[in-house]
PDB file of C-alpha atoms in Angstrom:
ATOM      1  CA  UNK A   3       0.000   0.000   0.000  1.00 43.00           C
ATOM      2  CA  UNK A   4       1.166   3.536  -0.596  1.00 48.00           C
ATOM      3  CA  UNK A   5       2.205   5.726   2.289  1.00 59.00           C
ATOM      4  CA  UNK A   6       1.229   9.071   0.845  1.00 67.00           C
ATOM      5  CA  UNK A   7      -2.117  10.094  -0.521  1.00 81.00           C
ATOM      6  CA  UNK A   8      -2.472  13.190  -2.645  1.00 85.00           C
ATOM      7  CA  UNK A   9      -5.535  15.341  -2.762  1.00 87.00           C
ATOM      8  CA  UNK A  10      -7.068  16.231  -5.139  1.00 92.00           C
ATOM      9  CA  UNK A  11      -6.421  13.479  -7.667  1.00 91.00           C
ATOM     10  CA  UNK A  12      -6.874  15.972 -10.491  1.00 94.00           C
ATOM     11  CA  UNK A  13      -6.838  19.744 -10.749  1.00 95.00           C
ATOM     12  CA  UNK A  14      -7.693  22.014 -13.669  1.00 96.00           C
ATOM     13  CA  UNK A  15      -6.854  25.714 -13.513  1.00 95.00           C
ATOM     14  CA  UNK A  16      -6.290  28.710 -15.755  1.00 97.00           C
ATOM     15  CA  UNK A  17      -2.828  30.020 -16.462  1.00 97.00           C
ATOM     16  CA  UNK A  18      -1.860  32.575 -13.830  1.00 97.00           C
ATOM     17  CA  UNK A  19      -3.885  30.961 -11.056  1.00 97.00           C
ATOM     18  CA  UNK A  20      -2.350  29.209  -8.075  1.00 97.00           C
ATOM     19  CA  UNK A  21      -2.459  25.441  -7.699  1.00 96.00           C
ATOM     20  CA  UNK A  22      -2.508  23.765  -4.300  1.00 96.00           C
ATOM     21  CA  UNK A  23      -2.257  20.063  -3.667  1.00 96.00           C
ATOM     22  CA  UNK A  24      -2.020  18.156  -0.428  1.00 96.00           C
ATOM     23  CA  UNK A  25      -0.328  14.996   0.713  1.00 94.00           C
ATOM     24  CA  UNK A  26      -1.058  12.922   3.791  1.00 94.00           C
ATOM     25  CA  UNK A  27       1.076  10.131   5.177  1.00 91.00           C
ATOM     26  CA  UNK A  28       0.888   7.610   7.974  1.00 88.00           C
ATOM     27  CA  UNK A  29       4.188   7.058   9.773  1.00 84.00           C
ATOM     28  CA  UNK A  30       7.178   9.071  10.979  1.00 85.00           C
ATOM     29  CA  UNK A  31       9.409  10.404   8.241  1.00 86.00           C
ATOM     30  CA  UNK A  32      12.943  11.649   7.714  1.00 84.00           C
ATOM     31  CA  UNK A  33      11.825  13.972   4.959  1.00 89.00           C
ATOM     32  CA  UNK A  34       9.152  14.495   2.355  1.00 92.00           C
ATOM     33  CA  UNK A  35       9.928  15.196  -1.281  1.00 93.00           C
ATOM     34  CA  UNK A  36       7.816  16.485  -4.148  1.00 95.00           C
ATOM     35  CA  UNK A  37       8.379  15.374  -7.708  1.00 95.00           C
ATOM     36  CA  UNK A  38       6.906  16.361 -11.059  1.00 96.00           C
ATOM     37  CA  UNK A  39       6.321  13.951 -13.916  1.00 95.00           C
ATOM     38  CA  UNK A  40       5.372  14.920 -17.406  1.00 92.00           C
ATOM     39  CA  UNK A  41       3.353  12.349 -19.314  1.00 83.00           C
ATOM     40  CA  UNK A  42       5.348   9.179 -19.889  1.00 76.00           C
ATOM     41  CA  UNK A  43       8.595  10.678 -18.636  1.00 82.00           C
ATOM     42  CA  UNK A  44      10.840  10.333 -15.600  1.00 87.00           C
ATOM     43  CA  UNK A  45      10.407  12.181 -12.330  1.00 93.00           C
ATOM     44  CA  UNK A  46      11.931  15.586 -11.750  1.00 94.00           C
ATOM     45  CA  UNK A  47      12.824  16.477  -8.186  1.00 93.00           C
ATOM     46  CA  UNK A  48      11.192  19.718  -7.074  1.00 95.00           C
ATOM     47  CA  UNK A  49      11.829  20.194  -3.398  1.00 94.00           C
ATOM     48  CA  UNK A  50      12.772  18.301  -0.240  1.00 92.00           C
ATOM     49  CA  UNK A  51      11.540  19.335   3.178  1.00 93.00           C
ATOM     50  CA  UNK A  52      13.037  17.757   6.275  1.00 90.00           C
ATOM     51  CA  UNK A  53      10.981  16.569   9.212  1.00 91.00           C
ATOM     52  CA  UNK A  54      12.215  19.463  11.368  1.00 92.00           C
ATOM     53  CA  UNK A  55      11.256  22.099   8.785  1.00 95.00           C
ATOM     54  CA  UNK A  56       7.824  23.671   8.447  1.00 97.00           C
ATOM     55  CA  UNK A  57       8.016  25.612   5.207  1.00 97.00           C
ATOM     56  CA  UNK A  58      10.289  25.818   2.213  1.00 96.00           C
ATOM     57  CA  UNK A  59      10.327  27.893  -0.961  1.00 96.00           C
ATOM     58  CA  UNK A  60      11.863  27.347  -4.354  1.00 94.00           C
ATOM     59  CA  UNK A  61      10.995  29.826  -7.075  1.00 96.00           C
ATOM     60  CA  UNK A  62       7.225  29.657  -7.579  1.00 97.00           C
ATOM     61  CA  UNK A  63       6.934  26.622  -5.305  1.00 97.00           C
ATOM     62  CA  UNK A  64       6.032  26.696  -1.636  1.00 98.00           C
ATOM     63  CA  UNK A  65       5.924  23.539   0.441  1.00 98.00           C
ATOM     64  CA  UNK A  66       4.650  23.210   3.973  1.00 98.00           C
ATOM     65  CA  UNK A  67       4.967  20.291   6.341  1.00 97.00           C
ATOM     66  CA  UNK A  68       2.866  19.621   9.424  1.00 96.00           C
ATOM     67  CA  UNK A  69       4.276  16.562  11.171  1.00 94.00           C
ATOM     68  CA  UNK A  70       1.571  16.664  13.865  1.00 94.00           C
ATOM     69  CA  UNK A  71      -1.068  16.194  11.170  1.00 94.00           C
ATOM     70  CA  UNK A  72       1.202  14.072   8.977  1.00 94.00           C
ATOM     71  CA  UNK A  73       0.485  16.253   5.991  1.00 95.00           C
ATOM     72  CA  UNK A  74       2.201  18.455   3.453  1.00 96.00           C
ATOM     73  CA  UNK A  75       1.063  20.877   0.811  1.00 97.00           C
ATOM     74  CA  UNK A  76       2.588  22.069  -2.449  1.00 97.00           C
ATOM     75  CA  UNK A  77       1.604  25.463  -3.784  1.00 98.00           C
ATOM     76  CA  UNK A  78       2.494  26.531  -7.309  1.00 97.00           C
ATOM     77  CA  UNK A  79       1.977  30.245  -7.741  1.00 97.00           C
ATOM     78  CA  UNK A  80       1.235  32.016 -11.021  1.00 97.00           C
ATOM     79  CA  UNK A  81       0.888  28.746 -12.886  1.00 97.00           C
ATOM     80  CA  UNK A  82       1.983  28.336 -16.484  1.00 96.00           C
ATOM     81  CA  UNK A  83       0.918  25.892 -19.177  1.00 95.00           C
ATOM     82  CA  UNK A  84       4.321  24.232 -18.765  1.00 94.00           C
ATOM     83  CA  UNK A  85       3.352  23.298 -15.187  1.00 96.00           C
ATOM     84  CA  UNK A  86       0.887  20.778 -16.618  1.00 96.00           C
ATOM     85  CA  UNK A  87       2.084  17.466 -15.172  1.00 96.00           C
ATOM     86  CA  UNK A  88       1.504  14.944 -12.424  1.00 96.00           C
ATOM     87  CA  UNK A  89       2.856  15.846  -9.015  1.00 96.00           C
ATOM     88  CA  UNK A  90       3.845  13.232  -6.479  1.00 95.00           C
ATOM     89  CA  UNK A  91       4.780  13.434  -2.861  1.00 95.00           C
ATOM     90  CA  UNK A  92       7.218  10.859  -1.576  1.00 93.00           C
ATOM     91  CA  UNK A  93       8.106  10.087   1.986  1.00 91.00           C
ATOM     92  CA  UNK A  94      11.459   8.869   3.213  1.00 84.00           C
ATOM     93  CA  UNK A  95      10.634   6.742   6.227  1.00 75.00           C
ATOM     94  CA  UNK A  96      12.876   6.630   9.260  1.00 62.00           C
ATOM     95  CA  UNK A  97      12.790   2.857   9.371  1.00 60.00           C
ATOM     96  CA  UNK A  98      13.105   2.221   5.655  1.00 61.00           C
ATOM     97  CA  UNK A  99      16.670   2.857   4.470  1.00 65.00           C
ATOM     98  CA  UNK A 100      15.787   6.038   2.608  1.00 75.00           C
ATOM     99  CA  UNK A 101      13.628   4.274   0.043  1.00 84.00           C
ATOM    100  CA  UNK A 102      10.803   6.524  -1.096  1.00 90.00           C
ATOM    101  CA  UNK A 103       7.134   5.710  -0.758  1.00 90.00           C
ATOM    102  CA  UNK A 104       4.980   7.603  -3.230  1.00 93.00           C
ATOM    103  CA  UNK A 105       1.382   8.654  -3.263  1.00 90.00           C
ATOM    104  CA  UNK A 106      -0.877   8.265  -6.262  1.00 91.00           C
ATOM    105  CA  UNK A 107      -0.218  11.777  -7.537  1.00 93.00           C
ATOM    106  CA  UNK A 108      -2.203  14.861  -8.475  1.00 95.00           C
ATOM    107  CA  UNK A 109      -2.724  15.442 -12.181  1.00 95.00           C
ATOM    108  CA  UNK A 110      -2.589  19.173 -12.856  1.00 96.00           C
ATOM    109  CA  UNK A 111      -3.833  20.739 -16.069  1.00 96.00           C
ATOM    110  CA  UNK A 112      -3.035  24.398 -16.620  1.00 96.00           C
ATOM    111  CA  UNK A 113      -5.119  25.844 -19.404  1.00 95.00           C
ATOM    112  CA  UNK A 114      -3.649  28.731 -21.411  1.00 90.00           C
TER     113      UNK A 114
ATOM    114  CA  UNK B  26      24.623  14.872 -19.597  1.00 52.00           C
ATOM    115  CA  UNK B  27      25.542  13.980 -16.016  1.00 66.00           C
ATOM    116  CA  UNK B  28      22.108  12.794 -14.907  1.00 91.00           C
ATOM    117  CA  UNK B  29      20.813   9.275 -14.419  1.00 95.00           C
ATOM    118  CA  UNK B  30      20.507   7.414 -17.697  1.00 96.00           C
ATOM    119  CA  UNK B  31      18.537   4.293 -18.532  1.00 97.00           C
ATOM    120  CA  UNK B  32      18.657   1.971 -21.486  1.00 97.00           C
ATOM    121  CA  UNK B  33      16.591   1.081 -23.393  1.00 97.00           C
ATOM    122  CA  UNK B  34      13.890   3.732 -23.140  1.00 96.00           C
ATOM    123  CA  UNK B  35      11.285   1.392 -24.571  1.00 96.00           C
ATOM    124  CA  UNK B  36      11.113  -2.384 -24.754  1.00 97.00           C
ATOM    125  CA  UNK B  37       8.416  -4.501 -26.324  1.00 98.00           C
ATOM    126  CA  UNK B  38       8.644  -8.205 -25.721  1.00 97.00           C
ATOM    127  CA  UNK B  39       6.542 -11.310 -25.941  1.00 97.00           C
ATOM    128  CA  UNK B  40       5.303 -13.105 -22.862  1.00 97.00           C
ATOM    129  CA  UNK B  41       7.829 -15.628 -21.640  1.00 97.00           C
ATOM    130  CA  UNK B  42      10.893 -13.796 -22.923  1.00 98.00           C
ATOM    131  CA  UNK B  43      13.658 -12.435 -20.691  1.00 98.00           C
ATOM    132  CA  UNK B  44      14.511  -8.746 -20.658  1.00 98.00           C
ATOM    133  CA  UNK B  45      17.337  -6.760 -19.110  1.00 98.00           C
ATOM    134  CA  UNK B  46      17.444  -3.064 -18.358  1.00 98.00           C
ATOM    135  CA  UNK B  47      20.454  -0.942 -17.523  1.00 98.00           C
ATOM    136  CA  UNK B  48      20.797   2.083 -15.281  1.00 98.00           C
ATOM    137  CA  UNK B  49      23.798   4.397 -15.078  1.00 97.00           C
ATOM    138  CA  UNK B  50      23.591   6.551 -11.954  1.00 96.00           C
ATOM    139  CA  UNK B  51      25.050   9.980 -11.405  1.00 93.00           C
ATOM    140  CA  UNK B  52      28.780   9.584 -11.072  1.00 90.00           C
ATOM    141  CA  UNK B  53      29.926   9.015  -7.481  1.00 85.00           C
ATOM    142  CA  UNK B  54      26.417   8.365  -6.199  1.00 90.00           C
ATOM    143  CA  UNK B  55      26.705   5.393  -3.893  1.00 90.00           C
ATOM    144  CA  UNK B  56      23.005   4.519  -3.663  1.00 91.00           C
ATOM    145  CA  UNK B  57      20.943   3.224  -6.549  1.00 94.00           C
ATOM    146  CA  UNK B  58      17.228   2.446  -6.454  1.00 95.00           C
ATOM    147  CA  UNK B  59      14.799   0.672  -8.760  1.00 96.00           C
ATOM    148  CA  UNK B  60      11.095   1.520  -8.818  1.00 96.00           C
ATOM    149  CA  UNK B  61       8.182   0.336 -10.922  1.00 96.00           C
ATOM    150  CA  UNK B  62       5.311   2.536 -12.017  1.00 95.00           C
ATOM    151  CA  UNK B  63       2.083   1.373 -13.610  1.00 93.00           C
ATOM    152  CA  UNK B  64      -0.269   3.666 -15.481  1.00 89.00           C
ATOM    153  CA  UNK B  65      -1.963   6.229 -13.292  1.00 88.00           C
ATOM    154  CA  UNK B  66      -0.098   5.199 -10.142  1.00 91.00           C
ATOM    155  CA  UNK B  67       2.870   6.463  -8.216  1.00 93.00           C
ATOM    156  CA  UNK B  68       6.179   4.601  -8.383  1.00 94.00           C
ATOM    157  CA  UNK B  69       6.638   1.596  -6.109  1.00 94.00           C
ATOM    158  CA  UNK B  70       9.948   0.601  -4.601  1.00 94.00           C
ATOM    159  CA  UNK B  71      11.573  -2.598  -5.884  1.00 95.00           C
ATOM    160  CA  UNK B  72      15.124  -2.722  -4.546  1.00 95.00           C
ATOM    161  CA  UNK B  73      18.165  -0.647  -3.715  1.00 92.00           C
ATOM    162  CA  UNK B  74      21.935  -0.891  -3.573  1.00 93.00           C
ATOM    163  CA  UNK B  75      24.546   0.829  -1.531  1.00 91.00           C
ATOM    164  CA  UNK B  76      27.687   0.534  -3.594  1.00 92.00           C
ATOM    165  CA  UNK B  77      27.592  -3.065  -4.842  1.00 92.00           C
ATOM    166  CA  UNK B  78      25.549  -4.468  -1.956  1.00 92.00           C
ATOM    167  CA  UNK B  79      21.837  -5.061  -2.476  1.00 92.00           C
ATOM    168  CA  UNK B  80      20.394  -3.989   0.863  1.00 90.00           C
ATOM    169  CA  UNK B  81      16.669  -4.440   0.433  1.00 89.00           C
ATOM    170  CA  UNK B  82      14.198  -6.090  -1.898  1.00 91.00           C
ATOM    171  CA  UNK B  83      10.470  -5.436  -1.996  1.00 90.00           C
ATOM    172  CA  UNK B  84       7.932  -8.218  -1.888  1.00 87.00           C
ATOM    173  CA  UNK B  85       7.017  -6.967  -5.364  1.00 81.00           C
ATOM    174  CA  UNK B  86      10.313  -8.365  -6.579  1.00 85.00           C
ATOM    175  CA  UNK B  87       9.386 -11.968  -7.333  1.00 88.00           C
ATOM    176  CA  UNK B  88      12.014 -14.603  -8.011  1.00 92.00           C
ATOM    177  CA  UNK B  89      11.699 -13.817 -11.717  1.00 95.00           C
ATOM    178  CA  UNK B  90      13.339 -10.470 -11.031  1.00 96.00           C
ATOM    179  CA  UNK B  91      17.033 -10.045 -10.317  1.00 95.00           C
ATOM    180  CA  UNK B  92      19.108  -6.920  -9.969  1.00 96.00           C
ATOM    181  CA  UNK B  93      22.838  -6.451  -9.828  1.00 96.00           C
ATOM    182  CA  UNK B  94      25.313  -3.673  -9.352  1.00 96.00           C
ATOM    183  CA  UNK B  95      28.574  -5.557  -9.815  1.00 91.00           C
ATOM    184  CA  UNK B  96      31.133  -2.786  -9.430  1.00 87.00           C
ATOM    185  CA  UNK B  97      29.061  -0.288  -7.529  1.00 85.00           C
ATOM    186  CA  UNK B  98      28.484   1.803 -10.637  1.00 91.00           C
ATOM    187  CA  UNK B  99      25.833   0.829 -13.203  1.00 96.00           C
ATOM    188  CA  UNK B 100      23.046  -1.593 -12.381  1.00 97.00           C
ATOM    189  CA  UNK B 101      21.001  -4.095 -14.349  1.00 98.00           C
ATOM    190  CA  UNK B 102      17.476  -5.321 -13.716  1.00 97.00           C
ATOM    191  CA  UNK B 103      16.536  -8.593 -15.366  1.00 97.00           C
ATOM    192  CA  UNK B 104      13.051 -10.018 -15.638  1.00 97.00           C
ATOM    193  CA  UNK B 105      12.829 -13.657 -16.612  1.00 97.00           C
ATOM    194  CA  UNK B 106       9.782 -15.290 -18.211  1.00 97.00           C
ATOM    195  CA  UNK B 107       7.979 -11.980 -18.554  1.00 97.00           C
ATOM    196  CA  UNK B 108       4.253 -11.798 -17.924  1.00 96.00           C
ATOM    197  CA  UNK B 109       1.731  -9.245 -19.131  1.00 96.00           C
ATOM    198  CA  UNK B 110       1.495  -7.943 -15.573  1.00 95.00           C
ATOM    199  CA  UNK B 111       5.134  -6.896 -15.787  1.00 96.00           C
ATOM    200  CA  UNK B 112       4.189  -4.153 -18.247  1.00 97.00           C
ATOM    201  CA  UNK B 113       5.146  -0.920 -16.537  1.00 96.00           C
ATOM    202  CA  UNK B 114       7.655   1.892 -16.450  1.00 96.00           C
ATOM    203  CA  UNK B 115      10.833   0.870 -14.630  1.00 97.00           C
ATOM    204  CA  UNK B 116      12.538   3.809 -13.005  1.00 97.00           C
ATOM    205  CA  UNK B 117      16.034   4.056 -11.634  1.00 97.00           C
ATOM    206  CA  UNK B 118      17.191   6.667  -9.158  1.00 95.00           C
ATOM    207  CA  UNK B 119      20.482   7.455  -7.471  1.00 93.00           C
ATOM    208  CA  UNK B 120      21.564   9.404  -4.438  1.00 90.00           C
ATOM    209  CA  UNK B 121      24.664  10.224  -2.463  1.00 86.00           C
ATOM    210  CA  UNK B 122      24.563   8.974   1.094  1.00 76.00           C
ATOM    211  CA  UNK B 123      26.618  11.371   3.178  1.00 70.00           C
ATOM    212  CA  UNK B 124      26.098   9.662   6.488  1.00 57.00           C
ATOM    213  CA  UNK B 125      22.921  11.501   7.420  1.00 55.00           C
ATOM    214  CA  UNK B 126      19.303  10.423   7.162  1.00 51.00           C
ATOM    215  CA  UNK B 127      18.349  12.534   4.184  1.00 59.00           C
ATOM    216  CA  UNK B 128      19.186  12.109   0.528  1.00 76.00           C
ATOM    217  CA  UNK B 129      17.655  13.559  -2.590  1.00 85.00           C
ATOM    218  CA  UNK B 130      16.998  10.863  -5.148  1.00 89.00           C
ATOM    219  CA  UNK B 131      17.476  11.788  -8.797  1.00 91.00           C
ATOM    220  CA  UNK B 132      15.505   9.781 -11.312  1.00 94.00           C
ATOM    221  CA  UNK B 133      16.313   8.613 -14.791  1.00 95.00           C
ATOM    222  CA  UNK B 134      13.874   8.819 -17.716  1.00 94.00           C
ATOM    223  CA  UNK B 135      12.676   5.253 -17.184  1.00 96.00           C
ATOM    224  CA  UNK B 136      12.339   2.160 -19.353  1.00 97.00           C
ATOM    225  CA  UNK B 137       8.825   1.476 -20.539  1.00 96.00           C
ATOM    226  CA  UNK B 138       8.208  -2.261 -20.837  1.00 97.00           C
ATOM    227  CA  UNK B 139       5.318  -3.668 -22.825  1.00 97.00           C
ATOM    228  CA  UNK B 140       4.720  -7.409 -22.633  1.00 97.00           C
ATOM    229  CA  UNK B 141       2.494  -8.722 -25.405  1.00 96.00           C
TER     230      UNK B 141
END
């Protein structure tokens, strides 16, 4: 079974709008990572947030982590058509040798 | 290009045939991971190596699957007697373990396997 669950499963927005997606997980983590995947391609690493961090920014991306609620959110501001992709959260579990456990992903469509 | 590379990018095979995939990690990365991703799902962990040692294998990795990393550099994943259920994208990732608990994993483009 997958550790992380993304919400929503799909998101459709207009270019320029913000996109927010959430990830929930079940057990204690070392860190949580967000990846982007364009259709049929490999995963591109976006951002890593450690278990002792609460918020992190990278360009138009903002990630938050709430370990008490076992949840994280990814915000993409001022979205562009090129942001159209699937976004996955992945947890690095303390007891799991740094292997990543992925959620099912959020499919984001940014309409021009 | 100094990223993770995988070969081939696509493989079509008939049921019952053996296939082998190769992954070249980022140079000097000591950890290498294999994941499998089916359509519409997130990747699932298969196995990982630290240098040449295979440290963990998922229950998903049946005895038809074998992975090696003979010199601690590139890795191969072989599937024997392929089944239609093996059709998936096989992803390789590498990371540099620096002695702490946290490593960013960098993924290759994947090998898409289709079993007819």
